[in-house]
CSV table of C-alpha atoms and ligand atoms in Angstrom, one decimal:
chain,number,residue,atom,x,y,z
T,1,MET,CA,293.3,17.3,-15.9
T,2,SER,CA,293.2,13.9,-13.6
T,3,ARG,CA,293.1,15.2,-9.8
T,4,THR,CA,295.5,13.5,-7.1
T,5,ARG,CA,292.7,12.0,-4.5
T,6,VAL,CA,293.6,13.3,-0.9
T,7,ALA,CA,292.7,12.0,2.3
T,8,ILE,CA,292.4,14.5,5.3
T,9,LEU,CA,292.3,13.0,8.7
T,10,ILE,CA,291.2,15.1,11.8
T,11,SER,CA,290.7,14.3,15.7
T,12,GLY,CA,289.2,17.5,16.4
T,13,SER,CA,287.5,21.4,15.1
T,14,GLY,CA,289.0,20.4,11.5
T,15,SER,CA,289.5,23.8,11.1
T,16,ASN,CA,292.7,23.2,8.5
T,17,MET,CA,290.7,20.3,7.0
T,18,VAL,CA,287.9,23.3,6.0
T,19,THR,CA,290.2,24.9,4.4
T,20,LEU,CA,292.0,22.1,2.7
T,21,ALA,CA,288.7,21.1,1.3
T,22,LYS,CA,287.4,24.7,0.7
T,23,ASP,CA,290.6,25.1,-1.7
T,24,MET,CA,290.1,21.5,-3.1
T,25,ALA,CA,286.7,22.5,-4.5
T,26,SER,CA,288.2,25.0,-6.9
T,27,PRO,CA,288.5,23.7,-10.4
T,28,ASP,CA,292.5,24.6,-11.2
T,29,HIS,CA,293.5,22.8,-7.9
T,30,PRO,CA,295.4,19.9,-8.6
T,31,GLY,CA,293.8,17.9,-5.8
T,32,GLU,CA,290.3,16.4,-4.8
T,33,VAL,CA,289.1,15.5,-1.6
T,34,ALA,CA,289.0,11.5,-1.7
T,35,LEU,CA,288.0,11.4,2.0
T,36,VAL,CA,287.8,12.9,5.4
T,37,ALA,CA,288.4,10.4,8.5
T,38,ALA,CA,288.2,10.8,12.4
T,39,ASN,CA,289.8,8.5,15.1
T,40,LYS,CA,287.5,9.9,17.0
T,41,ASP,CA,283.6,11.9,17.1
T,42,ALA,CA,285.4,15.0,16.4
T,43,PRO,CA,283.5,18.1,15.5
T,44,GLY,CA,285.5,18.1,12.4
T,45,LEU,CA,283.0,15.2,10.8
T,46,ALA,CA,280.2,17.0,10.8
T,47,LYS,CA,281.9,19.9,9.3
T,48,ALA,CA,283.0,17.7,6.4
T,49,GLU,CA,279.4,15.8,5.9
T,50,ALA,CA,278.0,19.9,5.9
T,51,MET,CA,280.7,20.2,2.7
T,52,GLY,CA,279.3,17.0,1.3
T,53,LEU,CA,282.7,15.3,1.7
T,54,LYS,CA,282.7,11.4,2.5
T,55,THR,CA,283.5,10.7,5.7
T,56,THR,CA,284.2,7.8,8.0
T,57,LEU,CA,284.8,7.4,11.8
T,58,ILE,CA,287.8,4.6,12.7
T,59,PRO,CA,287.6,4.8,16.5
T,60,HIS,CA,291.2,4.2,18.2
T,61,LYS,CA,290.2,3.6,21.6
T,62,GLY,CA,289.5,0.2,23.1
T,63,ARG,CA,291.8,-1.8,20.1
T,64,PRO,CA,295.4,-2.6,19.3
T,65,LYS,CA,296.9,0.4,17.3
T,66,ALA,CA,297.9,-2.4,14.6
T,67,GLU,CA,293.8,-3.2,14.2
T,68,PHE,CA,292.9,0.6,14.1
T,69,GLU,CA,295.8,1.6,11.5
T,70,ALA,CA,294.4,-1.5,9.6
T,71,ALA,CA,291.3,-0.3,9.1
T,72,LEU,CA,292.4,3.4,8.7
T,73,ASP,CA,294.1,1.9,5.6
T,74,GLU,CA,291.9,-0.1,4.4
T,75,ALA,CA,289.4,3.4,4.4
T,76,LEU,CA,292.0,5.0,2.3
T,77,ARG,CA,292.8,2.5,-0.3
T,78,TYR,CA,288.8,1.9,-0.4
T,79,ALA,CA,288.6,6.0,-1.0
T,80,GLY,CA,291.4,5.6,-3.6
T,81,ALA,CA,293.2,7.9,-1.6
T,82,GLU,CA,296.9,8.7,-3.0
T,83,VAL,CA,297.9,11.4,-0.5
T,84,ILE,CA,297.2,12.0,3.1
T,85,CYS,CA,297.1,15.4,5.3
T,86,LEU,CA,296.9,14.9,8.9
T,87,ALA,CA,295.2,18.1,9.9
T,88,GLY,CA,294.8,18.2,13.7
T,89,PHE,CA,295.4,14.6,13.8
T,90,MET,CA,296.3,13.5,17.5
T,91,ARG,CA,297.5,10.1,16.9
T,92,VAL,CA,300.9,9.2,16.2
T,93,LEU,CA,301.3,6.9,13.4
T,94,SER,CA,303.4,3.5,13.6
T,95,PRO,CA,306.5,3.3,11.4
T,96,GLU,CA,304.8,0.5,9.7
T,97,PHE,CA,302.1,2.7,8.4
T,98,VAL,CA,304.2,5.6,7.6
T,99,ALA,CA,306.4,3.2,5.4
T,100,ARG,CA,303.1,2.1,3.4
T,101,TRP,CA,302.6,5.6,2.6
T,102,GLU,CA,306.3,7.1,2.3
T,103,GLY,CA,306.9,10.4,0.7
T,104,ARG,CA,303.0,10.9,0.7
T,105,ILE,CA,301.8,12.0,4.3
T,106,LEU,CA,301.9,16.0,5.3
T,107,ASN,CA,301.3,17.1,8.8
T,108,ILE,CA,300.8,20.5,10.2
T,109,HIS,CA,302.2,20.8,13.7
T,110,PRO,CA,301.5,24.5,15.7
T,111,SER,CA,305.4,25.6,16.1
T,112,LEU,CA,308.9,26.4,14.0
T,113,LEU,CA,309.9,22.8,14.0
T,114,PRO,CA,312.3,21.6,15.0
T,115,LEU,CA,311.6,23.6,17.7
T,116,PHE,CA,308.5,22.1,20.3
T,117,LYS,CA,308.3,18.7,19.0
T,118,GLY,CA,305.3,17.4,20.6
T,119,LEU,CA,302.1,18.6,22.8
T,120,ASP,CA,301.4,22.2,24.2
T,121,THR,CA,303.4,23.7,21.7
T,122,HIS,CA,302.3,27.3,22.3
T,123,ALA,CA,303.0,27.1,26.0
T,124,ARG,CA,306.5,26.0,25.4
T,125,ALA,CA,307.2,28.7,23.3
T,126,LEU,CA,306.5,31.3,25.6
T,127,ASP,CA,308.3,30.1,28.4
T,128,SER,CA,311.1,29.8,26.5
T,129,GLY,CA,311.1,33.5,25.8
T,130,MET,CA,310.2,33.4,22.0
T,131,ALA,CA,310.3,36.8,20.0
T,132,VAL,CA,308.1,34.6,17.2
T,133,HIS,CA,306.3,31.4,17.0
T,134,GLY,CA,304.8,30.0,14.1
T,135,CYS,CA,303.9,26.7,12.3
T,136,THR,CA,304.9,24.0,9.9
T,137,VAL,CA,304.0,21.7,7.5
T,138,HIS,CA,306.6,18.6,6.9
T,139,GLY,CA,306.5,15.2,5.4
T,140,VAL,CA,305.7,12.5,7.9
T,141,THR,CA,308.4,10.0,8.7
T,142,ALA,CA,308.5,7.7,11.3
T,143,ALA,CA,310.1,10.1,13.6
T,144,LEU,CA,307.5,12.4,15.5
T,145,ASP,CA,306.9,15.8,14.1
T,146,ASP,CA,310.0,15.4,11.9
T,147,GLY,CA,310.4,14.9,8.5
T,148,PRO,CA,311.1,17.5,5.7
T,149,ILE,CA,309.9,21.1,6.5
T,150,TYR,CA,307.5,22.0,3.1
T,151,GLY,CA,306.5,25.2,4.7
T,152,GLN,CA,306.7,27.5,7.6
T,153,ALA,CA,304.3,30.6,8.9
T,154,VAL,CA,305.4,32.9,11.3
T,155,VAL,CA,303.5,34.9,14.1
T,156,PRO,CA,305.1,37.5,16.4
T,157,VAL,CA,304.6,37.0,20.4
T,158,HIS,CA,303.2,40.0,22.3
T,159,PRO,CA,303.7,40.8,26.0
T,160,GLY,CA,301.1,39.6,27.8
T,161,ASP,CA,300.0,36.3,25.6
T,162,THR,CA,298.8,33.2,26.5
T,163,PRO,CA,298.9,29.9,25.0
T,164,ASP,CA,295.3,30.7,24.2
T,165,THR,CA,296.0,33.9,22.6
T,166,LEU,CA,298.6,32.8,21.0
T,167,ALA,CA,296.8,30.0,19.1
T,168,GLU,CA,294.6,31.7,18.3
T,169,ARG,CA,297.2,34.6,16.4
T,170,LEU,CA,298.3,31.3,14.7
T,171,LEU,CA,295.3,29.3,13.7
T,172,PRO,CA,294.5,31.8,10.9
T,173,ARG,CA,298.3,31.6,9.4
T,174,GLU,CA,297.8,27.8,9.7
T,175,HIS,CA,295.1,28.2,6.9
T,176,GLU,CA,297.1,30.4,5.1
T,177,LEU,CA,300.2,27.6,5.1
T,178,TYR,CA,298.4,24.4,4.6
T,179,PRO,CA,296.6,25.0,1.3
T,180,ALA,CA,299.5,26.7,-0.3
T,181,VAL,CA,301.8,24.1,0.4
T,182,LEU,CA,299.3,21.4,-0.5
T,183,ARG,CA,299.0,22.7,-4.3
T,184,ARG,CA,302.9,22.8,-4.2
T,185,PHE,CA,303.0,19.1,-3.1
T,186,LEU,CA,301.0,18.1,-5.3
T,187,ALA,CA,302.5,20.0,-8.1
T,188,GLY,CA,305.9,18.5,-7.2
T,189,ASN,CA,307.4,21.6,-5.5
T,190,THR,CA,308.3,20.8,-2.2
T,191,ALA,CA,310.9,23.6,-1.5
T,192,PRO,CA,310.2,25.0,1.6
T,193,LEU,CA,307.5,27.7,1.6
T,194,PRO,CA,308.3,30.6,4.1
T,195,LEU,CA,305.4,32.8,5.0
T,196,LEU,CA,306.5,35.7,6.8
E,201,GAR,C1,296.0,23.0,14.8
E,201,GAR,O1,296.5,24.1,15.9
E,201,GAR,C2,296.6,22.0,14.5
E,201,GAR,O2,298.1,22.7,14.2
E,201,GAR,C3,297.2,21.4,15.7
E,201,GAR,O3,296.3,21.4,16.3
E,201,GAR,C4,294.5,22.4,16.0
E,201,GAR,C5,293.7,22.4,15.7
E,201,GAR,O4,293.4,21.8,14.6
E,201,GAR,N1,297.5,20.1,15.4
E,201,GAR,C6,298.5,19.4,16.1
E,201,GAR,O5,298.5,19.5,17.1
E,201,GAR,C7,299.3,17.8,15.5
E,201,GAR,N2,300.2,17.4,16.8
E,201,GAR,P1,292.4,21.9,13.9
E,201,GAR,O6,291.7,22.9,13.7
E,201,GAR,O7,292.6,21.9,12.4
E,201,GAR,O8,291.5,20.4,14.1
């Protein structure tokens, strides 16, 4: 069975990257990690290296976005990537980049889209008086935090929650959702997966 080569893009701790890579280490998985790439010196890079994964650092800072994305695109193609998972990746990709990888980029966003696109999702869910919060894995399009929903996981909001306690409750659900959705996506199943 030939496995789809998956690149994982990170900017931070890389906890979602680790769960995706651990799942792809299983022999029955339809995907394999082609590359872990970061746009800054992210702690997740060391985790990927410790797992024996190929890594690269492609800084975005101090150069035009087009140049950053050209370098990223080249690294992805050199690694033979076929699908890209954004996992705590905090740069907005240009419509041109997205068009080159159309239908082959997934993202995890820490809210129940289409609610709370963008940043500070936990604080905004609390401020809105939500009884539930959650995360979404979706296909990436030129519009920010938009695109087809491939899966969502839900957590309750508790009295006295802060953005930090809510984020802490949500992260383990992200780690359940993303690997489950990626497996289905690689098998051609894009029907939204609800984890309640
Ligand atoms: C996660 O909650 C992820 O959903 C969020 O960053 C956090 C850290 O991810 N991503 C975004 O906000 C993307 N806009 P990590 O622990 O996998 O690095």
